[in-house]
mmCIF file of C-alpha atoms in Angstrom:
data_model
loop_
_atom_site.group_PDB
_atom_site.id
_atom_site.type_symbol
_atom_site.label_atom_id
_atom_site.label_comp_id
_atom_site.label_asym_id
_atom_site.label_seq_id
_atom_site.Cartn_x
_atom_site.Cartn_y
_atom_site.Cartn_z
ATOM 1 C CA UNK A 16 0.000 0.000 0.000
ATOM 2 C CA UNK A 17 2.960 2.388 0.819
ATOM 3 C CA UNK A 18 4.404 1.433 -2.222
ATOM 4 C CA UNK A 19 1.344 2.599 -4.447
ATOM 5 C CA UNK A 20 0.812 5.690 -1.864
ATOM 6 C CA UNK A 21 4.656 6.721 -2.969
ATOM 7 C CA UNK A 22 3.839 5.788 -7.109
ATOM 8 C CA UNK A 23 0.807 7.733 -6.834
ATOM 9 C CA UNK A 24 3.107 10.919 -4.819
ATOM 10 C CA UNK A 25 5.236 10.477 -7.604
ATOM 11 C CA UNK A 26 2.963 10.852 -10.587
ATOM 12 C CA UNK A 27 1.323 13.746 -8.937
ATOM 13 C CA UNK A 28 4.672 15.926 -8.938
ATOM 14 C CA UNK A 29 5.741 14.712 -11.855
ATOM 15 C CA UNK A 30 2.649 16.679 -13.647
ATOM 16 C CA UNK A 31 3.638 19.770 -11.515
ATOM 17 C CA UNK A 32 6.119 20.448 -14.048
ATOM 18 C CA UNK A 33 4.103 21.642 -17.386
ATOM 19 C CA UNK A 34 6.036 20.241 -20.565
ATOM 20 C CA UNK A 35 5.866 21.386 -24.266
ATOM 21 C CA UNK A 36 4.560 17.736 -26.449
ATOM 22 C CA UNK A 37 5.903 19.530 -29.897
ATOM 23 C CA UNK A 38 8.287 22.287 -30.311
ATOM 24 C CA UNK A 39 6.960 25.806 -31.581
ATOM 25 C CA UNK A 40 6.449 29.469 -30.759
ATOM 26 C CA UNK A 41 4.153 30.099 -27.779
ATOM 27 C CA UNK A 42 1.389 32.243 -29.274
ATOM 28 C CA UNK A 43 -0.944 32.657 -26.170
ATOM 29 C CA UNK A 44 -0.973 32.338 -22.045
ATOM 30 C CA UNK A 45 -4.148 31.342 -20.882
ATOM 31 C CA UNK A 46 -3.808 30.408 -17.564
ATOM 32 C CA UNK A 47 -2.520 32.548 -14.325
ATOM 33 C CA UNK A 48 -0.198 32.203 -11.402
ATOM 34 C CA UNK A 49 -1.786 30.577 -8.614
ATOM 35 C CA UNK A 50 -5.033 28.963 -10.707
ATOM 36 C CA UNK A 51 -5.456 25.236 -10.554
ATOM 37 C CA UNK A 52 -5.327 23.227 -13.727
ATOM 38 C CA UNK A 53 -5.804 19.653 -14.743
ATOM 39 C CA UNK A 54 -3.345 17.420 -15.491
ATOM 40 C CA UNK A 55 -2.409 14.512 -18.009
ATOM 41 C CA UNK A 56 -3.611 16.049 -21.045
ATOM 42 C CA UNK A 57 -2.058 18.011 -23.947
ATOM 43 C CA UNK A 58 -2.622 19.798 -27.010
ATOM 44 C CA UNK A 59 -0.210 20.297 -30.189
ATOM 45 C CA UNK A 60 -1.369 22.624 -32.471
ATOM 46 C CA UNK A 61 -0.160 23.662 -35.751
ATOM 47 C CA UNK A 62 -0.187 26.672 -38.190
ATOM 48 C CA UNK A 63 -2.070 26.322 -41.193
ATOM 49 C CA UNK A 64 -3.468 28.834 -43.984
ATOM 50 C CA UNK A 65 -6.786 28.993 -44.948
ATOM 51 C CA UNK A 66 -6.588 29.928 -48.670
ATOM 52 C CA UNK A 67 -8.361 32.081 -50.758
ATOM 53 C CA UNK A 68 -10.117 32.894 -47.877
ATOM 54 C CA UNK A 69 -7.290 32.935 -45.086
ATOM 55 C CA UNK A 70 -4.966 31.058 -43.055
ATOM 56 C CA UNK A 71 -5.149 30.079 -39.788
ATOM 57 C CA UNK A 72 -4.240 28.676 -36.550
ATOM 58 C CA UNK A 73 -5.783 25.746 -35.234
ATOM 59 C CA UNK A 74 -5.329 24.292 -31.495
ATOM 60 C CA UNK A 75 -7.571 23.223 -28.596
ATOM 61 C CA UNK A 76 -7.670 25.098 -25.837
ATOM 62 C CA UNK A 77 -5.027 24.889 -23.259
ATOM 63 C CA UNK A 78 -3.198 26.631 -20.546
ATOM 64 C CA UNK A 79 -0.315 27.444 -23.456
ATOM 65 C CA UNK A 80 -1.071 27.952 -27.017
ATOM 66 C CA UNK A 81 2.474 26.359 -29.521
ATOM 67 C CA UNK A 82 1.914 27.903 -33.056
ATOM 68 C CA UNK A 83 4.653 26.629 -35.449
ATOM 69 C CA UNK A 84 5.929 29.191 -37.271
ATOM 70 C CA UNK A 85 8.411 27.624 -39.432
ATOM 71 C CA UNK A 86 6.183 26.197 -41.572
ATOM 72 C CA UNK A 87 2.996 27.229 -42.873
ATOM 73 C CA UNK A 88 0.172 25.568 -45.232
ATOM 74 C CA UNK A 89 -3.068 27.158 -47.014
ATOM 75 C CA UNK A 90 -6.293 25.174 -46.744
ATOM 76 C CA UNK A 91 -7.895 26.342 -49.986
ATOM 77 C CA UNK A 92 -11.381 25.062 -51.743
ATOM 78 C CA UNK A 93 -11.819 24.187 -55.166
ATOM 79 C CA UNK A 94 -14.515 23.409 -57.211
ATOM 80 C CA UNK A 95 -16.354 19.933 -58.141
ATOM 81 C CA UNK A 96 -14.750 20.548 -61.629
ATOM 82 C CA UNK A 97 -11.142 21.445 -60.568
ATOM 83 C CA UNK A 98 -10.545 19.307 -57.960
ATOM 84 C CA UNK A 99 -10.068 15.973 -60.160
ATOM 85 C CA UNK A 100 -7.492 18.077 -62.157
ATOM 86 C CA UNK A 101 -5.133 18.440 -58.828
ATOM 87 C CA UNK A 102 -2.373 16.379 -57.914
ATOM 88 C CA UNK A 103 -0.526 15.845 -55.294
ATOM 89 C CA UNK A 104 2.873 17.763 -55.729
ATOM 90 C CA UNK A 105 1.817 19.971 -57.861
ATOM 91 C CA UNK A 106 2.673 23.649 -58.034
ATOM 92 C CA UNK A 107 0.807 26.319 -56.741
ATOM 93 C CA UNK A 108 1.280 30.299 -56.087
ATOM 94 C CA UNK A 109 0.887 31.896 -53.165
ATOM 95 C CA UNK A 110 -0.202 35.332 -52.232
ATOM 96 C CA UNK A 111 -1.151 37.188 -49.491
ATOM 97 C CA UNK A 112 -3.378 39.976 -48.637
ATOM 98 C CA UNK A 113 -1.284 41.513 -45.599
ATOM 99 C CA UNK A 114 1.771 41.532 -47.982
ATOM 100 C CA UNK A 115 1.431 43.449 -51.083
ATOM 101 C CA UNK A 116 3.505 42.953 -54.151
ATOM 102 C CA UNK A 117 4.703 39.454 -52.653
ATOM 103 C CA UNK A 118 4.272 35.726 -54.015
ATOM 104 C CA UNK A 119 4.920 32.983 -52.671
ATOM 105 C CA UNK A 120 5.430 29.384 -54.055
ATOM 106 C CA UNK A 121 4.206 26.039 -53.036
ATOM 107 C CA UNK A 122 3.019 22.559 -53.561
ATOM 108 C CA UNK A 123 0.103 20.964 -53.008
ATOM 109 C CA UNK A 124 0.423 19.035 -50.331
ATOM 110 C CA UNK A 125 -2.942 16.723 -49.803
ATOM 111 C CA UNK A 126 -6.707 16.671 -51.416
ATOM 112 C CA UNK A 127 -9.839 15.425 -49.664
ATOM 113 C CA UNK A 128 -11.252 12.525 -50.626
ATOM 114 C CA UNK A 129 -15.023 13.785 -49.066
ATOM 115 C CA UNK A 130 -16.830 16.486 -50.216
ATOM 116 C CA UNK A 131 -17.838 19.413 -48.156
ATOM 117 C CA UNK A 132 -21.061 21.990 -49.165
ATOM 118 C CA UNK A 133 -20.096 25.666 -48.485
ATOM 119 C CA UNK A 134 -23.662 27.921 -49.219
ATOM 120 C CA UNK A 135 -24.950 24.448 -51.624
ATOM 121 C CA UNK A 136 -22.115 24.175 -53.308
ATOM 122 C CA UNK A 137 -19.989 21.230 -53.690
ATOM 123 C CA UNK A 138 -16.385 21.915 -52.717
ATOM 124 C CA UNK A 139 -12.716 19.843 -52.309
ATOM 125 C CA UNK A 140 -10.522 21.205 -49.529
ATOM 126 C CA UNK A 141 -6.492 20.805 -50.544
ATOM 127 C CA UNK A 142 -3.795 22.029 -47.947
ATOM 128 C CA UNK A 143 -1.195 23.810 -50.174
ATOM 129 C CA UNK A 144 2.431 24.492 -47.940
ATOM 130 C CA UNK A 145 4.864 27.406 -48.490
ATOM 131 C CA UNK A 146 8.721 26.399 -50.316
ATOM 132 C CA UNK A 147 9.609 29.314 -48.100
ATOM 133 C CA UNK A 148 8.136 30.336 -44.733
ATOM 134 C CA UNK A 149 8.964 34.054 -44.640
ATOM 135 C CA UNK A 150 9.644 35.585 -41.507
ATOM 136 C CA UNK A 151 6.963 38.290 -42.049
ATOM 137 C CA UNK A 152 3.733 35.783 -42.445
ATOM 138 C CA UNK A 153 1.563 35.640 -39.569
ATOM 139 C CA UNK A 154 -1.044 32.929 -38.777
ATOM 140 C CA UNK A 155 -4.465 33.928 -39.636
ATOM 141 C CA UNK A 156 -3.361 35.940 -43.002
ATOM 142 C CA UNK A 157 -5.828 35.663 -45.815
ATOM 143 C CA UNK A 158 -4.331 33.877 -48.714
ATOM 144 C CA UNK A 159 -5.213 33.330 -52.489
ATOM 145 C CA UNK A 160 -3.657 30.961 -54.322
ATOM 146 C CA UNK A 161 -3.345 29.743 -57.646
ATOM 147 C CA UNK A 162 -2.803 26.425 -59.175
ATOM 148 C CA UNK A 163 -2.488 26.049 -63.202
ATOM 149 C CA UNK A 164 -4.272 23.119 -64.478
ATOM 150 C CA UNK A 165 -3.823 23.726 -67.907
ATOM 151 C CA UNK A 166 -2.640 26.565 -70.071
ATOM 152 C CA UNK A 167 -2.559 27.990 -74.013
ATOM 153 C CA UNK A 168 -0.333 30.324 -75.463
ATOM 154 C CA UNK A 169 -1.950 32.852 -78.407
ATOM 155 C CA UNK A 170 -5.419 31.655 -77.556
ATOM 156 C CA UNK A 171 -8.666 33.141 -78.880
ATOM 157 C CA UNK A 172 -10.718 34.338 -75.499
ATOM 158 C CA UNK A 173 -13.784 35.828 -74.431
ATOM 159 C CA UNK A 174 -15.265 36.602 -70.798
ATOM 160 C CA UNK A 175 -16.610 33.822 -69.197
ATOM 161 C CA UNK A 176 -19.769 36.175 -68.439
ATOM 162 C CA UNK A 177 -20.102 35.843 -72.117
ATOM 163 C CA UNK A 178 -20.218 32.235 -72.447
ATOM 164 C CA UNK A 179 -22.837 31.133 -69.976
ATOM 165 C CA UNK A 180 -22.700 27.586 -71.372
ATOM 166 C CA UNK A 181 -20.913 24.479 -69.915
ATOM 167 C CA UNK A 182 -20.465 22.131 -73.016
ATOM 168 C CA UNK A 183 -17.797 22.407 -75.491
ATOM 169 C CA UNK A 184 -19.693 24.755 -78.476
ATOM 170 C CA UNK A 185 -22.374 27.951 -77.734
ATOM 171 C CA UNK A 186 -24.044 30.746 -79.863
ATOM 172 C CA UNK A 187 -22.858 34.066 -79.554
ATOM 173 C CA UNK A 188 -23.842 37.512 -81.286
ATOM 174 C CA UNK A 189 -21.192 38.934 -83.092
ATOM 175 C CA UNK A 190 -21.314 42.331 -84.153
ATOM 176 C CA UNK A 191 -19.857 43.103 -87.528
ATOM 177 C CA UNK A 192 -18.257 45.971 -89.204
ATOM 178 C CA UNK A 193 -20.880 47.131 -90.721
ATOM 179 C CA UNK A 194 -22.839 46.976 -87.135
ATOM 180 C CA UNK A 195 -25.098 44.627 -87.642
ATOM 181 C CA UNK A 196 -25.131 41.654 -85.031
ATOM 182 C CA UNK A 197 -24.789 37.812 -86.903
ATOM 183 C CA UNK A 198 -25.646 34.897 -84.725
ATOM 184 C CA UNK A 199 -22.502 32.595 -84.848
ATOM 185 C CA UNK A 200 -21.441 29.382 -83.125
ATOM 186 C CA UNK A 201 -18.497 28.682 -81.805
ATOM 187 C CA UNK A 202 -16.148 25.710 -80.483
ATOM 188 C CA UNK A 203 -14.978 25.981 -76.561
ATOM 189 C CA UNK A 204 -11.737 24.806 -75.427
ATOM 190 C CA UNK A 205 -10.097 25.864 -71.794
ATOM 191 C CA UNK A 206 -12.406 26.624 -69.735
ATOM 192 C CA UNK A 207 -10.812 29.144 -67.253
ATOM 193 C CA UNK A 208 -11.855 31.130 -64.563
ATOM 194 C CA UNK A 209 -12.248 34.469 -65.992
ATOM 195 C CA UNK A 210 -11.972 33.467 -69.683
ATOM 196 C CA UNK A 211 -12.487 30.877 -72.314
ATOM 197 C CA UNK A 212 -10.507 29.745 -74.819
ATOM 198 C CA UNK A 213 -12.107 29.630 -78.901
ATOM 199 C CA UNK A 214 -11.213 27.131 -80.664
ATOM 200 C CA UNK A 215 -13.013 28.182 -83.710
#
């Protein structure tokens, strides 16, 4: 029994002494001199970027709040279209709203496999992570990024407003030199998100 009584003593100052489970940067304080807190548990957390929308930090609550600033990653949606085009590895562009005139590269790092709906619409969540953590971002900057699935040099566009359609030909008025408008059909190729490509 004295035996157990002294294991028990032990434990209990052993978890007087509050220990870090990951390295990192401590980002908040939440606890004060003096207050009790509860023992045997921990939380890691870890800096990520929530893309074209923002980065952020995740963590549980704790009595100390790690944020790992050395490396950073953008959580960034894409579209039911899109997201079969992205792979793994693949390159992606980085910028942020805080820092003007400054890109970034990176890679995509993972894609979901399940769906989430954001306001009905279907959407693929893909962490994207820096090449280069700057000194200068901050957890919780709002990011864009940009990943090129495809790409055509000297291509015939128009606005994507103008092309409502979502096959591969539409009508479209064309209005001549003369100024009169012609109805006239035309062949889609890239579909982009501000433009489409003609292909004839």
């Amino acid at each position: 029994t004295a035996q157990q009584q002294l294991i028990t003593a032990q434990q209990n100052e052993d978890q007087t002494v509050l220990t870090a489970p990951v390295a990192g940067t401590v980002a908040s304080v939440s606890g004060t001199v003096g207050q009790y807190s509860s023992g045997g548990s921990s939380a890691a957390s870890s800096s990520s970027a929530t893309s074209s929308t923002s980065t952020t930090s995740t963590a549980s609550s704790g009595f100390v709040q790690l944020t790992n600033v050395s490396s950073f990653d953008v959580k960034v949606g894409f579209t039911e279209t899109d997201a079969p085009k992205i792979r793994v590895g693949e390159a992606a562009t980085i910028t942020l709203d805080a820092l003007t005139g400054q890109t970034f590269t990176g890679k995509i790092l993972s894609l979901d496999t399940n769906q989430t709906v954001v306001s009905n619409v279907v959407t693929y969540y893909a962490k994207v992570s820096f090449d280069d953590a700057s000194a200068s971002i901050k957890p919780g900057m709002t990011a864009s990024v940009d990943v090129v699935l495809d790409k055509r040099d000297n291509a015939v566009t128009l606005p994507t407003s103008a092309v409502p359609t979502s096959g591969t030909t539409a009508t479209v008025t064309v209005r001549g030199s003369d100024g009169k408008d012609t109805t006239r059909s035309i062949t889609i190729g890239l579909r982009g998100d501000s433009a489409v490509e003609i292909t004839s």
